[in-house]
Structure formats: C-alpha cells, structure tokens
Amino acid sequence: GAGVSQSPSNKVTEKGKDVELRCDPISGHTALYWYRQSLGQGLEFLIYFQGNSAPDKSGLPSDRFSAERTGGSVSTLTIQRTQQEDSAVYLCASSLVIGELFFGEGSRLTVL
Amino acid sequence: AQSVTQLDSQVPVFEEAPVELRCNYSSSVSVYLFWYVQYPNQGLQLLLKYLSGSTLVESINGFEAEFNKSQTSFHLRKPSVHISDTAEYFCAVSDQLGFQKLVFGTGTRLLVSP
C-alpha cells in the first residue's frame, strides 16, 4: 500500500519481556518519527530519523528503548525488559515535507 | 526547545455553534505551526499548517488558524461546527532550523452534539 504500515497492530506481552515494533514508511520519505500516545498524555515524541543524519533520540524515556532505521527505510523500535508503564499506542510517521507527517495506524502495546 | 500548550482537554459545543481551540507555543527561534486531527478510530492527519506568509491559514473543511507571534498563539477556529467535526485536535510546533522534530500538545477533544 501507499501509506505508513506498522506491525504488529496489537501486542500483549508479559512484564520483563522484550518487544519489537516495526514501521514501513512511505517510499521516498526521508524523515521518520516514533511517538507514543497514552490516555491523557497526548503524543510523546520518542525518536526522529532524518536521512543519513544521526537520529534525534532526545525523547526516548529510558535506555530500555532503542530504535534503528535500516537503509533509510524500515524502522524498528525495541523495548527491552518491558514495564507496565510502557503500555501505550506506538505511532510511526514519515514525512518528506516539513511538518507534513503521515501516520500509521499504530501498534497497541499492553504489558501485563 | 519548543513546547506546545493546549489548555482545554475537552470542548463541548452544539452543532452550528462557533468554536475556538486554543494553542500556545514556546520557542526561542522562529517556528512552523500545525494542527492535526484524529477522528474516532482513525489515525492522525494534517489539518492545516503555517510555514510563512499570511498569518491566517485555512483547511478544506472550514477550519482556520491564525499565527500570532506577539501572543505566541495559533488558535484553531470554525464559525459553525458539524457533528462530523467531533474528533481530537492536536497542535504541533517545529522550529525553522531545517528538518526538526515535531512537538505535539496534549490534544483537545471537540465534542459536537445536536
């Protein structure tokens, strides 16, 4: 499809397990973002990739969170040793024009 | 670093009434400003944007927002709302130093009732 694709759409895991969330951006989009959406918290910026530049990781909440973007395309967000407070919807977006982000449907993570 | 404040978490209005959703930002540099909308059970989508030029920008469905530099605001308005405007609205800011991260506010839920 032509949009941003995220997988899995839903993930239920046990506390302490590692999870990987995948994002396929729109082809040709140079910028890729990860956000986290929790009830009452709005959209929390996590990490931003722009072309071949070093990513802006300033939003990652702890060193349990990491992300990579391979070949300037697909991105994976990894959460190690998940905690209950990590439960949220993780949104990926890609962009070619300043501020015009195209969002995926999100990956809903539930940590039991 | 930039930040965005949306003071109203929820705004209830009747159909055909006017509405204003408030957004204030904080930044030490010149900014770009955006409003995104999230309809129930849908993903976020861009509603309108201010990059430069005219301080009043409009969307295709009747919303408008005005960039006010002195008040550091970018309030969203519509003179007459429809039931279908019920959604969550997010204000966002990006500084003008090239491609930079987009920082969002906490959102305002607009509830339109008949």
Coordinates of C-alpha atoms in Angstrom, one line a residue:
Chain A
G1 CA 0.0 0.0 0.0
A2 CA 1.0 3.6 -0.2
G3 CA 0.6 4.5 3.4
V4 CA 2.8 4.0 6.5
S5 CA 2.5 0.4 7.7
Q6 CA 3.1 -0.7 11.3
S7 CA 3.2 -4.2 12.8
P8 CA 2.0 -5.7 14.9
S9 CA -1.2 -3.8 15.3
N10 CA -1.6 -5.3 18.8
K11 CA 0.9 -6.8 21.1
V12 CA 0.3 -8.3 24.5
T13 CA 3.4 -9.2 26.5
E14 CA 4.5 -10.0 30.0
K15 CA 6.4 -7.7 32.1
G16 CA 10.2 -8.2 31.6
K17 CA 9.9 -9.4 28.0
D18 CA 11.4 -7.6 25.0
V19 CA 9.3 -6.4 22.2
E20 CA 10.0 -5.1 18.7
L21 CA 7.7 -2.8 16.7
R22 CA 8.1 -2.4 13.0
C23 CA 7.4 0.6 10.7
D24 CA 7.4 0.7 6.9
P25 CA 7.4 4.3 5.9
I26 CA 6.1 5.8 2.7
S27 CA 8.6 5.2 -0.1
G28 CA 10.9 8.1 -0.6
H29 CA 10.1 9.9 2.7
T30 CA 13.3 11.0 4.2
A31 CA 12.1 11.6 7.8
L32 CA 10.7 9.0 10.1
Y33 CA 9.3 9.6 13.6
W34 CA 8.2 7.4 16.5
Y35 CA 5.7 8.8 19.0
R36 CA 3.9 7.2 21.9
Q37 CA 0.2 8.0 22.6
S38 CA -1.2 7.4 26.1
L39 CA -4.5 8.4 27.5
G40 CA -4.3 11.9 28.8
Q41 CA -0.7 12.3 27.7
G42 CA -1.1 13.3 24.1
L43 CA 1.7 12.4 21.7
E44 CA 5.0 11.9 23.3
F45 CA 8.0 12.3 20.9
L46 CA 10.4 9.4 21.1
I47 CA 12.9 9.5 18.2
Y48 CA 13.4 11.1 14.8
F49 CA 15.4 10.0 11.8
Q50 CA 16.3 12.4 9.0
G51 CA 18.1 10.9 6.0
N52 CA 21.6 9.8 6.9
S53 CA 22.0 12.2 9.9
A54 CA 22.4 10.9 13.4
P55 CA 18.9 10.4 14.9
D56 CA 17.4 12.7 17.5
K57 CA 16.9 10.3 20.4
S58 CA 16.1 13.0 22.9
G59 CA 12.6 11.6 23.6
L60 CA 13.5 8.1 24.5
P61 CA 12.3 7.6 28.1
S62 CA 15.0 5.2 29.2
D63 CA 17.9 3.1 27.9
R64 CA 15.4 0.2 27.6
F65 CA 14.2 1.9 24.4
S66 CA 16.1 1.9 21.2
A67 CA 15.4 2.3 17.5
E68 CA 17.1 1.8 14.2
R69 CA 16.4 2.6 10.7
T70 CA 17.9 0.3 8.1
G71 CA 18.7 1.5 4.6
G72 CA 16.9 4.8 5.2
S73 CA 13.6 2.9 5.1
V74 CA 12.2 0.4 7.6
S75 CA 12.5 1.2 11.2
T76 CA 12.3 -1.0 14.3
L77 CA 11.6 0.3 17.8
T78 CA 12.8 -2.1 20.5
I79 CA 11.7 -2.0 24.1
Q80 CA 13.7 -4.2 26.4
R81 CA 12.5 -5.6 29.8
T82 CA 9.0 -4.1 29.3
Q83 CA 7.3 -2.5 32.2
Q84 CA 3.6 -1.9 32.7
E85 CA 4.1 1.9 32.2
D86 CA 5.3 1.1 28.7
S87 CA 1.7 0.2 27.7
A88 CA 0.6 2.7 25.0
V89 CA 0.0 3.0 21.3
Y90 CA 3.2 3.5 19.5
L91 CA 2.9 5.6 16.4
C92 CA 5.2 5.8 13.5
A93 CA 5.1 8.6 10.9
S94 CA 7.1 9.5 7.8
S95 CA 7.5 12.8 6.1
L96 CA 9.0 14.4 3.0
V97 CA 7.8 18.0 3.6
I98 CA 8.3 20.0 6.8
G99 CA 5.7 19.1 9.3
E100 CA 3.5 17.1 6.9
L101 CA 3.6 13.8 8.7
F102 CA 1.8 10.7 7.5
F103 CA 1.0 8.5 10.4
G104 CA 0.5 4.7 10.6
E105 CA -2.4 3.1 12.4
G106 CA -0.1 2.4 15.4
S107 CA 0.9 -0.6 17.4
R108 CA -1.0 -1.0 20.7
L109 CA 1.3 -2.5 23.3
T110 CA -0.2 -4.0 26.5
V111 CA 2.3 -5.1 29.2
L112 CA 0.7 -7.4 31.8
Chain B
A1 CA 13.4 23.5 22.9
Q2 CA 9.9 24.1 21.7
S3 CA 6.8 23.2 23.6
V4 CA 3.1 23.4 23.0
T5 CA 0.2 24.1 25.4
Q6 CA -3.4 23.2 24.8
L7 CA -5.2 24.3 27.9
D8 CA -8.5 22.8 27.1
S9 CA -8.6 19.0 27.3
Q10 CA -12.2 18.9 26.1
V11 CA -14.5 21.4 24.4
P12 CA -18.3 20.5 24.2
V13 CA -20.3 22.6 21.7
F14 CA -23.7 22.3 20.0
E15 CA -23.9 21.8 16.2
E16 CA -23.7 25.0 14.2
A17 CA -22.1 26.9 17.0
P18 CA -18.7 28.6 16.6
V19 CA -15.7 27.0 18.3
E20 CA -12.1 28.0 19.2
L21 CA -9.5 25.6 20.3
R22 CA -6.6 27.3 21.9
C23 CA -2.9 26.6 21.3
N24 CA 0.1 28.4 22.7
Y25 CA 3.7 27.6 22.0
S26 CA 7.1 28.3 23.4
S27 CA 10.2 28.6 21.3
S28 CA 13.4 30.6 21.2
V29 CA 13.5 30.5 17.4
S30 CA 11.1 31.0 14.6
V31 CA 8.7 28.2 14.2
Y32 CA 6.4 26.4 11.9
L33 CA 2.9 25.5 13.3
F34 CA 0.4 22.8 12.6
W35 CA -2.9 21.4 13.6
Y36 CA -3.5 17.7 13.3
V37 CA -6.9 15.9 13.7
Q38 CA -7.7 12.4 14.9
Y39 CA -11.2 11.2 14.1
P40 CA -12.6 8.4 16.2
N41 CA -10.8 5.1 15.4
Q42 CA -8.7 6.8 12.7
G43 CA -5.1 7.8 12.5
L44 CA -3.8 11.4 12.8
Q45 CA -3.9 13.5 9.8
L46 CA -2.7 17.0 9.0
L47 CA -5.5 19.7 9.1
L48 CA -3.6 22.9 8.3
K49 CA -0.2 24.4 8.6
Y50 CA 1.6 27.8 8.9
L51 CA 5.1 28.0 7.4
S52 CA 5.4 31.6 6.3
G53 CA 3.5 34.4 4.6
S54 CA -0.1 35.1 5.5
T55 CA -0.7 34.5 9.2
L56 CA -4.2 33.2 8.5
V57 CA -4.4 29.7 7.2
E58 CA -7.4 27.6 6.2
S59 CA -8.3 24.0 5.8
I60 CA -10.6 22.5 3.2
N61 CA -13.4 21.8 5.7
G62 CA -13.8 25.3 7.1
F63 CA -11.3 25.4 9.9
E64 CA -8.9 28.3 10.1
A65 CA -6.0 29.2 12.4
E66 CA -4.1 32.5 12.9
F67 CA -0.5 32.7 13.8
N68 CA 0.0 35.5 16.4
K69 CA 3.7 36.0 17.0
S70 CA 3.3 38.5 19.8
Q71 CA 1.0 36.2 21.7
T72 CA 2.8 33.0 20.7
S73 CA -0.6 31.5 19.7
F74 CA -2.1 29.5 16.9
H75 CA -5.7 29.1 17.9
L76 CA -8.0 27.0 15.7
R77 CA -11.4 28.3 14.8
K78 CA -14.5 27.3 13.0
P79 CA -17.6 29.6 12.7
S80 CA -20.1 26.7 12.5
V81 CA -19.3 23.2 13.6
H82 CA -20.8 19.9 12.4
I83 CA -21.4 16.6 14.2
S84 CA -18.7 15.2 11.9
D85 CA -16.1 17.6 13.4
T86 CA -16.1 15.5 16.6
A87 CA -12.5 14.5 17.0
E88 CA -9.3 15.1 18.9
Y89 CA -7.3 18.1 17.7
F90 CA -3.5 18.4 18.3
C91 CA -1.5 21.5 17.9
A92 CA 2.2 21.0 16.9
V93 CA 5.3 23.1 16.5
S94 CA 8.6 22.7 14.7
D95 CA 11.5 25.2 14.7
Q96 CA 12.7 26.5 11.4
L97 CA 16.2 25.2 11.5
G98 CA 15.8 22.7 8.8
F99 CA 14.1 19.4 9.3
Q100 CA 13.4 19.2 13.0
K101 CA 11.2 17.1 15.2
L102 CA 7.5 18.0 15.5
V103 CA 6.4 18.5 19.1
F104 CA 2.7 18.0 19.9
G105 CA 0.4 19.3 22.5
T106 CA -1.7 17.1 24.7
G107 CA -4.7 17.5 22.4
T108 CA -8.2 18.9 22.7
R109 CA -11.3 16.7 22.3
L110 CA -14.0 18.5 20.5
L111 CA -17.4 17.1 21.2
V112 CA -20.2 18.3 18.9
S113 CA -23.8 17.5 19.9
P114 CA -27.1 18.1 18.1

